[in-house]
Structure formats: structure tokens, C-alpha cells
Amino acid sequence: MLAIHRSALNLVMTPQHLTPLQIAAFIDRSMSRADRAESELHLSGCDRCREELAACARLSANVPPQSRRHVPWRFVGVLAAAVLVALVVRPTVGRDERGSSRERTSSAETSRIVTLRPAADAGIPRSMLSFAWRADEHSTGYRVIITSDKGEPVWTADVDSTQITPPDSVILGVGARYFWRVETLHADGSAAQSPTTAFHIVAE
Amino acid sequence: MTLLPRSLDRLLAVSTADIDAIDVAWRAFVTEHTRLLLHVARSVSTNHDDTMDAYTFVLEQLRAEEFRRLREFAADPRSKLTTWLVVVARRLCLDLYRRRYGRNRGIESSARRAVRRRLRDLVAEDLEFHDLPATHTGGGAELAVRQAELHLALDEALLTLLPQDRLLLRLRFDDDLSAHEIAGLLDYPSPFHVYRRVNVVLGQLRALLERRGIENAIP
């Protein structure tokens, strides 16, 4: 009996994988009954399509809601352009960080992250070093970047919270000057970052 | 037939010769769907840079060949645009990663393999096959053989279920969807109906195996 079922299954099983439109229609339940039955038969035996269905159903159900902030129509083009610029000119680690201890965000930045600690030019023992900043309500996560005074990347970390302590494996020399900043990507594709500020490590 | 969203309608209505108008319409489309596309890109990425690469790639591909993909969707819109975008964007992101890192790398590989055995294992557990003792003579090898036989029997029993029920079990156990998610996807009135059906189907499996002479794991 089992063998009969298995061969029957193989005979009626749709050989083609489901198209994106079929998967989307299955999720939206906008297929005809016959198409849906055929898709169910295929999905019940095809790991690849079923996993795609499950992943996409989950993703579709959890799309973050659109921002409720009202954007005047005349700014829509500017916003879209900013999104594209942010994509093309992504912030890179290791830009020239020499110069003053506080500066250097592009004038095109639409928002800034406010840093809380360490204060600009603060001297801190290594064991006390941690970074904190104010939450950005539209953030999808933060990236903290430390560079040397030559602009070389020293440490980068991605974090969801608004504070972080560099692990012991990050070696920072006593007396040396470093710079740090926080960047974030908003859910609408725009970006924000903190000013780049200096700190130095003092003896314990 | 699904009505096309206005942003897509405008985009596809613009003459391909009018570059400025296309740019304006494209920017409006991107603005409307950026959140969704980033959401998808983030789901298949492990860090910020990968997310942005994937997002950029998806935009390029949607725009390629004068919006070929979007035109195909518009010609036969059998689902919501947003749902279709999720599926297409995810495929594009996965293609990008496969091209870049090879088929074995990825989001899906290890995590997916980890849960893939769950259905077999959980069904076996439900049927009290998990507690197989090793005999003095056979030891671990005998246990492994016996478990493999039981799993084979389970796989065969699964094939005898209705496709909808097999899909239900696989979504629940292999893909780890919640009862709530399955209810939405497979049109059950509530998660409780999903639980109830899962129990019924597990009962059917148990009966099938018992008919095959598998009543207890202990030799």
C-alpha cells in the first residue's frame, strides 16, 4: 500500500518549482482552488519551495510598518535621492580622522546621533572605556567605529543597544589618541551618524 | 485580479524615452518600498555591509531591462505587489550570496539542516521511539540501525498522508512556523485548529506505524 501511495505521489507531483508569483499568491491566498491544491501537492514534497514559502510568509507578516511621519510631497524626491546617495556613498571606516576632535559629518546628513560618553577629548583608563549614545528612534541597529589618529580602523562593532564596551582583545595604547563615532541606518534607508570625537587612554 | 499600486502603475506608464520622468517615478517607487526591501535584505545578511550590498543589488535587478520583472508582475498580478516583492527580493539576495560565497555558505545551510530533522525526531518522540536502549550485544550500532529503520518507516508513513497534512507537519516541524503563522498560511480558522489537526495527523501516523508492526521501540 505504501508503495502504491509513493508511486502515485511521484506521478502526480508537479515537477516544476513554484514561481515567485505562485508563492506570493499562495501566501496571499489569492489562488484558485485548483491551483492551490496543485501547489500544496508540490509543496508537501519539495523542501526547497516549502522553505521559501515559510521564509517569505514570515517575512511578509513582519514587514516593519511605514513611518507615520508626514513627508511633504515636495520632499519625496529629495528623500529618494538621499537614499540613493546614502547607498552609493556609504560611510567607510578609516577616513582621515586627523584634525580637530569634534567635526566631520557631511553637511548632507539629515540627522545626528548624540553621544553621551566618553566626552570629547576625555582621558580614560582602558578598563573603564565604554561608549554610549542617545537612542535614535528610527535606528535599525548601530555601528560603532574606533579609528587611530591616522584614520586607520581599530575596531568596529554592530550593536542593537545604545552602549557597548570594547572587549579586552581590542588593544588601545596608553597615551595614544583615538577617534570614535556611531552610525546607524534608518528603516527608510536614510542614515545618521554621530560627530567623530577624540579620546585617549590613560594609565590605570 | 489585483489592482496595481499607484507607484508601480505610474512607473510602468512612463515612456521609456523620458529618462527624467522615469527617474522621478523610480524614486517614488523606491521610497515606497525601501523599508520592505531592506527588511528582506537584512533577513538574509549577517552584517550591515552585506545588507546594503543586497539591497542595492535588488534595486539594480528590479530596474534592469526596463523593469522587466515589474512588468511581468504587472501583466499578471495574482498577488499583492508587496508579497511578490518579498519573494523576488529574497531570491535575488540569495542568488547574490550564492554567487559571492558559493552554494554552501549561507543563512539557510546550517540553521536549516539543524531543524530539518525535527519532524522525524519529534514524531519519533511522540511515538516514544526516542528512548531506545542499547543492548549488551549490539550496543550503539544496533541502536543506530534500529533508529534508522524507524525513521525510514516514518518517512514512508508521511508519504501516505494527504498533501495538505504533510505540508502542515513540515511547516510546523521542519520549518518551525508557529501555529499562528500556519493558520494564516493554510487557512485554518485559528491556531487551535492547527494544534488539533497536528494531533490528529500524528495520531494517523502512529496508527499507520502500528499497522506495520511498530508498536514499541523496545526490542
Short mmCIF file of C-alpha atoms in Angstrom, two decimals:
data_model
loop_
_atom_site.label_atom_id
_atom_site.label_comp_id
_atom_site.label_asym_id
_atom_site.label_seq_id
_atom_site.Cartn_x
_atom_site.Cartn_y
_atom_site.Cartn_z
CA MET A 1 0.00 0.00 0.00
CA LEU A 2 2.81 2.35 0.89
CA ALA A 3 4.49 1.67 -2.42
CA ILE A 4 1.29 2.46 -4.28
CA HIS A 5 0.99 5.76 -2.48
CA ARG A 6 4.57 6.63 -3.17
CA SER A 7 4.33 5.95 -6.88
CA ALA A 8 1.04 7.76 -7.06
CA LEU A 9 2.65 10.71 -5.39
CA ASN A 10 5.52 10.73 -7.82
CA LEU A 11 3.19 10.55 -10.77
CA VAL A 12 1.03 13.48 -9.74
CA MET A 13 3.78 15.59 -8.20
CA THR A 14 4.30 18.84 -10.09
CA PRO A 15 7.88 18.69 -11.32
CA GLN A 16 8.34 22.45 -11.74
CA HIS A 17 9.32 24.54 -8.75
CA LEU A 18 6.88 27.27 -7.84
CA THR A 19 7.43 30.70 -9.36
CA PRO A 20 7.66 33.83 -7.20
CA LEU A 21 4.17 34.74 -8.31
CA GLN A 22 2.81 31.35 -7.27
CA ILE A 23 4.49 31.57 -3.89
CA ALA A 24 3.21 35.10 -3.37
CA ALA A 25 -0.29 34.08 -4.43
CA PHE A 26 -0.18 31.09 -2.08
CA ILE A 27 0.79 33.38 0.81
CA ASP A 28 -1.94 35.87 -0.10
CA ARG A 29 -4.42 33.03 -0.64
CA SER A 30 -5.32 34.52 -3.98
CA MET A 31 -5.02 31.31 -6.00
CA SER A 32 -7.87 29.38 -7.48
CA ARG A 33 -8.78 26.25 -5.56
CA ALA A 34 -7.34 24.00 -8.25
CA ASP A 35 -4.06 25.91 -8.42
CA ARG A 36 -3.80 25.90 -4.66
CA ALA A 37 -4.34 22.15 -4.47
CA GLU A 38 -1.65 21.64 -7.07
CA SER A 39 0.71 23.93 -5.20
CA GLU A 40 0.01 22.13 -1.93
CA LEU A 41 0.89 18.85 -3.56
CA HIS A 42 4.18 20.26 -4.79
CA LEU A 43 4.96 21.99 -1.50
CA SER A 44 4.29 18.86 0.50
CA GLY A 45 7.12 17.11 -1.32
CA CYS A 46 9.56 19.88 -2.20
CA ASP A 47 11.79 21.14 0.60
CA ARG A 48 13.15 23.99 -1.46
CA CYS A 49 9.79 25.54 -2.31
CA ARG A 50 8.33 24.87 1.10
CA GLU A 51 11.25 26.53 2.87
CA GLU A 52 10.96 29.50 0.56
CA LEU A 53 7.24 29.69 1.26
CA ALA A 54 7.79 29.56 5.01
CA ALA A 55 10.53 32.18 4.94
CA CYS A 56 8.58 34.56 2.72
CA ALA A 57 5.35 34.13 4.68
CA ARG A 58 7.22 35.02 7.83
CA LEU A 59 8.93 37.98 6.19
CA SER A 60 5.67 39.29 4.72
CA ALA A 61 3.97 39.09 8.08
CA ASN A 62 6.72 41.05 9.79
CA VAL A 63 7.49 43.94 7.48
CA PRO A 64 8.12 46.98 9.68
CA PRO A 65 5.30 49.49 9.33
CA GLN A 66 5.89 52.59 7.26
CA SER A 67 6.94 55.62 9.23
CA ARG A 68 3.97 57.67 10.27
CA ARG A 69 5.86 60.93 9.89
CA HIS A 70 4.31 63.07 7.25
CA VAL A 71 6.69 63.88 4.45
CA PRO A 72 5.56 66.75 2.25
CA TRP A 73 5.32 65.67 -1.38
CA ARG A 74 7.84 68.25 -2.49
CA PHE A 75 10.45 66.49 -0.32
CA VAL A 76 9.81 63.00 -1.61
CA GLY A 77 12.23 63.36 -4.49
CA VAL A 78 14.89 64.76 -2.19
CA LEU A 79 14.40 61.89 0.24
CA ALA A 80 14.64 59.29 -2.51
CA ALA A 81 17.76 60.96 -3.84
CA ALA A 82 19.25 60.93 -0.35
CA VAL A 83 18.54 57.22 -0.10
CA LEU A 84 20.38 56.59 -3.34
CA VAL A 85 23.28 58.81 -2.27
CA ALA A 86 23.49 57.00 1.06
CA LEU A 87 23.72 53.74 -0.84
CA VAL A 88 26.37 54.85 -3.26
CA VAL A 89 28.47 56.85 -0.84
CA ARG A 90 28.45 54.56 2.12
CA PRO A 91 30.45 55.68 5.13
CA THR A 92 33.80 53.97 5.13
CA VAL A 93 35.95 53.13 8.05
CA GLY A 94 39.33 54.75 8.07
CA ARG A 95 38.73 58.13 6.60
CA ASP A 96 41.20 60.79 7.58
CA GLU A 97 40.50 61.45 11.21
CA ARG A 98 43.23 63.96 11.89
CA GLY A 99 42.39 67.46 12.91
CA SER A 100 40.00 68.72 15.49
CA SER A 101 38.44 66.36 17.98
CA ARG A 102 34.87 67.19 17.02
CA GLU A 103 33.62 67.57 13.49
CA ARG A 104 33.28 65.80 10.25
CA THR A 105 29.87 64.75 9.36
CA SER A 106 28.72 65.62 5.95
CA SER A 107 26.53 68.66 5.70
CA ALA A 108 24.14 66.45 3.76
CA GLU A 109 23.45 64.36 6.86
CA THR A 110 19.86 64.78 7.82
CA SER A 111 20.25 63.68 11.42
CA ARG A 112 22.88 63.12 14.04
CA ILE A 113 23.29 60.73 16.86
CA VAL A 114 24.06 62.38 20.18
CA THR A 115 26.96 60.77 22.00
CA LEU A 116 26.95 60.53 25.80
CA ARG A 117 30.32 59.05 26.72
CA PRO A 118 33.22 59.33 26.56
CA ALA A 119 33.18 63.10 26.31
CA ALA A 120 35.26 64.73 23.61
CA ASP A 121 39.00 64.57 24.37
CA ALA A 122 38.39 62.60 27.55
CA GLY A 123 41.25 60.60 29.04
CA ILE A 124 40.06 57.20 30.21
CA PRO A 125 41.74 54.11 31.69
CA ARG A 126 41.34 51.20 29.28
CA SER A 127 39.36 49.16 31.78
CA MET A 128 36.81 51.97 32.14
CA LEU A 129 36.32 52.56 28.45
CA SER A 130 32.78 52.21 27.16
CA PHE A 131 30.68 54.07 24.65
CA ALA A 132 27.12 55.32 24.99
CA TRP A 133 24.82 57.44 22.91
CA ARG A 134 21.22 58.53 22.76
CA ALA A 135 18.77 56.23 21.05
CA ASP A 136 17.74 57.10 17.54
CA GLU A 137 14.08 56.15 17.32
CA HIS A 138 14.33 55.13 13.67
CA SER A 139 17.50 53.12 14.04
CA THR A 140 17.67 49.58 12.76
CA GLY A 141 20.94 48.98 14.64
CA TYR A 142 24.14 50.84 15.30
CA ARG A 143 27.72 50.52 14.18
CA VAL A 144 30.46 51.80 16.47
CA ILE A 145 33.79 52.62 14.88
CA ILE A 146 37.10 53.41 16.55
CA THR A 147 39.97 54.67 14.44
CA SER A 148 43.50 55.66 15.23
CA ASP A 149 44.69 59.22 14.87
CA LYS A 150 45.96 58.20 11.44
CA GLY A 151 42.47 57.24 10.39
CA GLU A 152 43.18 53.52 10.46
CA PRO A 153 40.34 51.33 11.65
CA VAL A 154 40.98 49.87 15.09
CA TRP A 155 37.67 48.29 15.98
CA THR A 156 34.17 48.12 14.56
CA ALA A 157 31.14 46.54 16.15
CA ASP A 158 27.45 46.26 15.30
CA VAL A 159 25.05 46.53 18.19
CA ASP A 160 21.35 46.97 18.78
CA SER A 161 21.61 48.69 22.17
CA THR A 162 22.89 52.21 22.79
CA GLN A 163 26.05 51.31 24.63
CA ILE A 164 28.94 48.98 24.18
CA THR A 165 32.22 48.11 25.86
CA PRO A 166 35.09 47.07 23.63
CA PRO A 167 36.28 43.57 24.51
CA ASP A 168 39.69 43.06 26.09
CA SER A 169 41.00 41.85 22.77
CA VAL A 170 40.89 45.42 21.47
CA ILE A 171 44.34 46.79 22.29
CA LEU A 172 44.45 50.54 22.83
CA GLY A 173 47.76 52.08 23.78
CA VAL A 174 48.19 54.34 26.80
CA GLY A 175 48.71 57.90 25.67
CA ALA A 176 47.54 57.27 22.13
CA ARG A 177 44.72 59.33 20.68
CA TYR A 178 41.74 57.63 19.10
CA PHE A 179 38.53 58.72 17.44
CA TRP A 180 35.12 57.14 17.62
CA ARG A 181 31.73 57.57 16.06
CA VAL A 182 28.39 55.81 15.79
CA GLU A 183 26.48 55.25 12.58
CA THR A 184 23.00 53.95 12.04
CA LEU A 185 20.78 53.07 9.16
CA HIS A 186 17.16 54.05 9.40
CA ALA A 187 14.45 51.69 8.28
CA ASP A 188 13.58 54.03 5.42
CA GLY A 189 17.11 53.75 4.07
CA SER A 190 18.42 57.09 5.30
CA ALA A 191 21.49 57.19 7.51
CA ALA A 192 22.59 59.11 10.57
CA GLN A 193 25.84 59.32 12.48
CA SER A 194 27.34 60.96 15.49
CA PRO A 195 30.09 63.53 15.36
CA THR A 196 33.53 61.95 15.40
CA THR A 197 35.11 62.63 18.75
CA ALA A 198 38.55 62.00 20.18
CA PHE A 199 39.57 60.22 23.36
CA HIS A 200 42.82 58.93 24.74
CA ILE A 201 43.76 56.15 27.05
CA VAL A 202 45.39 56.98 30.38
CA ALA A 203 47.22 54.72 32.77
CA GLU A 204 45.09 52.68 35.16
CA MET B 1 -7.10 40.34 -10.33
CA THR B 2 -5.17 42.66 -8.03
CA LEU B 3 -5.12 46.38 -8.69
CA LEU B 4 -1.63 47.70 -9.26
CA PRO B 5 -0.31 50.07 -6.60
CA ARG B 6 -0.17 53.62 -7.86
CA SER B 7 3.62 53.87 -7.68
CA LEU B 8 4.04 50.84 -9.93
CA ASP B 9 1.29 51.97 -12.27
CA ARG B 10 2.99 55.34 -12.69
CA LEU B 11 6.40 53.79 -13.14
CA LEU B 12 5.29 51.47 -15.90
CA ALA B 13 3.15 54.10 -17.58
CA VAL B 14 6.08 56.43 -18.16
CA SER B 15 7.56 56.34 -21.62
CA THR B 16 10.95 54.68 -21.67
CA ALA B 17 12.25 57.62 -23.69
CA ASP B 18 11.53 60.10 -20.91
CA ILE B 19 14.55 59.50 -18.69
CA ASP B 20 13.73 62.24 -16.20
CA ALA B 21 10.17 61.07 -15.72
CA ILE B 22 11.39 57.50 -15.25
CA ASP B 23 13.84 58.65 -12.59
CA VAL B 24 11.12 60.51 -10.73
CA ALA B 25 8.76 57.54 -10.89
CA TRP B 26 11.50 55.11 -9.89
CA ARG B 27 12.46 57.23 -6.90
CA ALA B 28 8.86 57.28 -5.77
CA PHE B 29 8.66 53.50 -6.12
CA VAL B 30 11.90 53.01 -4.20
CA THR B 31 10.77 55.35 -1.45
CA GLU B 32 7.56 53.42 -1.05
CA HIS B 33 9.21 50.02 -0.85
CA THR B 34 12.60 50.68 0.72
CA ARG B 35 11.51 49.52 4.14
CA LEU B 36 10.26 46.21 2.81
CA LEU B 37 13.33 45.61 0.63
CA LEU B 38 15.70 46.42 3.47
CA HIS B 39 13.72 44.09 5.69
CA VAL B 40 14.26 41.27 3.20
CA ALA B 41 17.93 42.12 2.63
CA ARG B 42 18.52 42.16 6.35
CA SER B 43 16.90 38.75 6.75
CA VAL B 44 19.45 37.06 4.51
CA SER B 45 22.51 39.03 5.63
CA THR B 46 24.81 38.72 8.55
CA ASN B 47 26.07 42.29 8.72
CA HIS B 48 25.36 45.85 7.69
CA ASP B 49 27.56 45.85 4.58
CA ASP B 50 26.02 42.66 3.23
CA THR B 51 22.59 44.10 3.84
CA MET B 52 23.36 47.22 1.87
CA ASP B 53 25.01 45.26 -0.93
CA ALA B 54 21.98 43.01 -1.19
CA TYR B 55 19.59 45.94 -1.10
CA THR B 56 21.50 47.73 -3.85
CA PHE B 57 21.59 44.54 -5.92
CA VAL B 58 17.84 44.09 -5.60
CA LEU B 59 17.23 47.65 -6.77
CA GLU B 60 19.55 47.15 -9.74
CA GLN B 61 17.80 43.94 -10.72
CA LEU B 62 14.33 45.41 -10.40
CA ARG B 63 15.37 48.27 -12.63
CA ALA B 64 17.22 46.07 -15.15
CA GLU B 65 15.91 45.59 -18.68
CA GLU B 66 13.47 48.45 -18.31
CA PHE B 67 11.83 46.99 -15.21
CA ARG B 68 11.31 43.58 -16.82
CA ARG B 69 10.41 41.84 -13.58
CA LEU B 70 7.97 44.52 -12.53
CA ARG B 71 6.38 44.47 -15.97
CA GLU B 72 5.94 40.70 -15.75
CA PHE B 73 4.25 41.09 -12.40
CA ALA B 74 2.02 43.87 -13.71
CA ALA B 75 0.95 41.71 -16.63
CA ASP B 76 -0.48 39.09 -14.29
CA PRO B 77 -0.79 40.44 -10.75
CA ARG B 78 -2.17 37.45 -8.91
CA SER B 79 -0.86 38.57 -5.52
CA LYS B 80 -0.17 41.76 -3.65
CA LEU B 81 2.84 43.60 -5.00
CA THR B 82 4.46 43.65 -1.57
CA THR B 83 4.21 39.88 -1.14
CA TRP B 84 5.63 39.32 -4.59
CA LEU B 85 8.43 41.79 -3.85
CA VAL B 86 9.35 39.84 -0.73
CA VAL B 87 9.67 36.61 -2.71
CA VAL B 88 11.58 38.15 -5.60
CA ALA B 89 13.88 40.24 -3.41
CA ARG B 90 14.71 37.24 -1.24
CA ARG B 91 15.54 35.13 -4.29
CA LEU B 92 17.77 37.89 -5.65
CA CYS B 93 19.56 38.27 -2.32
CA LEU B 94 20.16 34.52 -2.10
CA ASP B 95 21.42 34.46 -5.69
CA LEU B 96 23.86 37.23 -4.84
CA TYR B 97 25.21 35.33 -1.85
CA ARG B 98 25.47 32.07 -3.74
CA ARG B 99 27.41 33.83 -6.47
CA ARG B 100 29.64 35.54 -4.00
CA TYR B 101 30.20 32.85 -1.40
CA GLY B 102 29.16 29.62 -3.05
CA ARG B 103 26.15 27.46 -2.58
CA ASN B 104 27.13 26.07 0.77
CA ARG B 105 27.54 29.33 2.57
CA GLY B 106 24.63 30.94 3.99
CA ILE B 107 21.90 31.73 6.04
CA GLU B 108 19.96 28.70 5.26
CA SER B 109 22.52 25.96 5.28
CA SER B 110 23.39 25.19 8.88
CA ALA B 111 20.28 26.52 10.56
CA ARG B 112 18.06 24.77 8.09
CA ARG B 113 19.86 21.49 8.41
CA ALA B 114 19.53 21.79 12.16
CA VAL B 115 15.76 21.97 12.06
CA ARG B 116 15.24 19.61 9.17
CA ARG B 117 15.45 16.57 11.37
CA ARG B 118 12.94 17.92 13.80
CA LEU B 119 9.88 16.44 12.22
CA ARG B 120 11.32 12.94 12.23
CA ASP B 121 12.68 13.36 15.71
CA LEU B 122 9.59 14.92 17.14
CA VAL B 123 7.30 12.38 15.60
CA ALA B 124 9.58 9.65 16.89
CA GLU B 125 9.49 11.28 20.29
CA ASP B 126 5.75 11.46 20.19
CA LEU B 127 5.72 7.77 19.42
CA GLU B 128 8.16 7.10 22.27
CA PHE B 129 10.91 5.89 19.98
CA HIS B 130 13.44 8.24 21.46
CA ASP B 131 14.14 6.04 24.41
CA LEU B 132 15.71 3.14 22.63
CA PRO B 133 18.01 1.21 24.95
CA ALA B 134 21.30 -0.12 23.66
CA THR B 135 21.54 -3.84 24.08
CA HIS B 136 24.60 -5.50 25.52
CA THR B 137 25.31 -7.31 22.30
CA GLY B 138 24.59 -4.66 19.72
CA GLY B 139 25.45 -1.54 21.65
CA GLY B 140 25.29 1.80 19.87
CA ALA B 141 25.46 0.30 16.39
CA GLU B 142 22.29 -1.71 16.89
CA LEU B 143 20.56 1.33 18.29
CA ALA B 144 21.57 3.37 15.25
CA VAL B 145 20.30 0.72 12.84
CA ARG B 146 17.02 0.46 14.68
CA GLN B 147 16.54 4.20 14.73
CA ALA B 148 17.31 4.40 11.01
CA GLU B 149 14.66 1.73 10.35
CA LEU B 150 12.14 3.62 12.40
CA HIS B 151 12.91 6.86 10.63
CA LEU B 152 12.55 5.15 7.28
CA ALA B 153 9.18 3.79 8.35
CA LEU B 154 8.17 7.26 9.44
CA ASP B 155 9.23 8.77 6.13
CA GLU B 156 7.15 6.19 4.30
CA ALA B 157 4.20 6.79 6.57
CA LEU B 158 4.46 10.50 5.91
CA LEU B 159 4.12 9.84 2.21
CA THR B 160 0.71 8.26 2.77
CA LEU B 161 -0.74 11.41 4.32
CA LEU B 162 -2.81 13.89 2.39
CA PRO B 163 -0.62 16.58 0.80
CA GLN B 164 -2.21 19.28 2.97
CA ASP B 165 -1.44 17.30 6.12
CA ARG B 166 2.09 16.54 5.05
CA LEU B 167 2.58 20.22 4.31
CA LEU B 168 1.10 21.07 7.70
CA LEU B 169 3.55 18.83 9.54
CA ARG B 170 6.53 20.00 7.55
CA LEU B 171 5.72 23.68 8.07
CA ARG B 172 5.20 23.04 11.76
CA PHE B 173 8.23 20.91 12.46
CA ASP B 174 10.75 21.27 9.63
CA ASP B 175 10.28 24.99 9.13
CA ASP B 176 9.34 25.78 12.69
CA LEU B 177 6.41 28.01 11.81
CA SER B 178 4.15 28.79 14.73
CA ALA B 179 0.57 27.57 14.81
CA HIS B 180 -0.48 31.17 14.35
CA GLU B 181 1.64 31.54 11.20
CA ILE B 182 0.39 28.26 9.79
CA ALA B 183 -3.21 29.21 10.46
CA GLY B 184 -2.73 32.32 8.33
CA LEU B 185 -0.93 30.49 5.57
CA LEU B 186 -3.07 27.37 5.27
CA ASP B 187 -6.39 28.99 6.01
CA TYR B 188 -7.16 27.42 9.37
CA PRO B 189 -9.69 29.43 11.38
CA SER B 190 -7.36 29.70 14.39
CA PRO B 191 -4.10 28.35 15.86
CA PHE B 192 -6.16 25.94 17.95
CA HIS B 193 -7.43 24.32 14.79
CA VAL B 194 -3.81 23.89 13.73
CA TYR B 195 -2.88 22.21 17.00
CA ARG B 196 -5.90 19.99 16.77
CA ARG B 197 -5.12 18.95 13.21
CA VAL B 198 -1.47 18.31 14.04
CA ASN B 199 -2.56 15.98 16.83
CA VAL B 200 -4.98 14.18 14.55
CA VAL B 201 -2.32 13.70 11.89
CA LEU B 202 0.23 12.48 14.42
CA GLY B 203 -2.41 10.01 15.58
CA GLN B 204 -2.80 8.80 11.99
CA LEU B 205 0.94 8.34 11.72
CA ARG B 206 1.01 6.36 14.91
CA ALA B 207 -1.79 4.12 13.68
CA LEU B 208 -0.02 3.59 10.36
CA LEU B 209 3.16 2.54 12.09
CA GLU B 210 1.32 0.25 14.45
CA ARG B 211 -0.28 -1.45 11.47
CA ARG B 212 3.21 -2.04 10.18
CA GLY B 213 4.04 -3.77 13.43
CA ILE B 214 5.89 -0.92 15.04
CA GLU B 215 4.28 -0.52 18.41
CA ASN B 216 7.14 -0.02 20.69
CA ALA B 217 10.75 0.87 20.40
CA ILE B 218 11.94 -1.66 22.93
CA PRO B 219 13.05 -4.85 21.17
#
